Amino acid sequence: MEIPKKILLVDDVKLFLDMERSFLNRERVQVTTATSGEEALKILRATRQHLVLMDHLMPGLDGASCCRQIKQDPALFTTPVVLITDGLPPEEVELCRGSGCDDIIQKPLNRSLLLEVVRRFLKLADRATPRVKSRMLVHYGLKERKTLHDYSVNLSAGGLFIETRVPLPLESIITLEFFLPGAEKTVCCKGKIVWINAEGSPFNPALPPGLGIEFLDLCRHDERRIQEFVLGECLGEPLA
């Protein structure tokens, strides 16, 4: 039997939580609710959620600030977060976009809009692949210059973690080039720094100082090569 996907609804107004839950009552999903950003973070760190739908305007930790913490957490950053706004001025909308959220939708919500968003992101979650340990020499740098080189710690179909003490800014776009173990051709693509494991104040103490990088423009061939490598590592099979 298919396991229901988990959705976290976050809003400080119970009326909106009840309405959003009612929109989803015919879907095969498991809904959890939170009434604050702080509560949402506790839930996310305790149980994996496949999608977060969160109101931006909440007292205390608002939606954008909560989303920023999610996207900077190595255990949570792949979780899709959709922020819900209500007639915000342009500067507030930009604040939401800068938090790293995956989408922004506006109130008033209706069932059709909410279901379209939920189905779109849960379908993306189905394609998620695991993360495996992989030590590869990665040449990288800002813009088109690959002036730096360090070793990766792990790899997934969506990105990799590089061990480094070079202080590149969060959300910088970089150029990457590396060989998959056993491969004859390099993988070349752009990447975005989506979280930083800073020395002295790491987000993940189990990892060395370094950069969490999301792949941006993988060609289909390289994307397939990485997926096959990750799957092979999970199954204990070498790269063909």
Short mmCIF file of C-alpha atoms in Angstrom, two decimals, residues 6 16-17 50 77 98 130 135 140-141 144 150 152 156 168 179 185 188-189 191 194 208 212 235:
data_model
loop_
_atom_site.label_atom_id
_atom_site.label_comp_id
_atom_site.label_asym_id
_atom_site.label_seq_id
_atom_site.Cartn_x
_atom_site.Cartn_y
_atom_site.Cartn_z
CA LYS A 6 3.09 14.26 4.79
CA PHE A 16 -7.20 29.17 7.86
CA LEU A 17 -5.69 25.91 9.09
CA HIS A 50 7.19 16.13 2.15
CA PHE A 77 16.84 22.10 3.14
CA GLY A 98 15.00 35.82 -0.59
CA PRO A 130 19.09 9.52 -1.48
CA ARG A 135 34.89 11.74 -2.17
CA TYR A 140 34.71 25.20 -8.81
CA GLY A 141 34.56 28.96 -8.60
CA GLU A 144 32.91 30.94 -15.10
CA ASP A 150 38.28 20.75 -2.86
CA SER A 152 33.17 16.41 -1.90
CA SER A 156 22.74 13.24 -4.39
CA LEU A 168 31.90 32.03 -0.46
CA PHE A 179 34.55 13.23 -12.32
CA LYS A 185 34.05 12.24 -18.69
CA CYS A 188 30.08 20.28 -15.76
CA CYS A 189 27.26 22.48 -14.49
CA GLY A 191 25.43 25.30 -8.83
CA VAL A 194 22.20 26.79 -0.48
CA PRO A 208 33.29 19.30 8.28
CA GLY A 212 25.99 22.61 0.46
CA LEU A 235 22.57 -1.06 -4.05
#
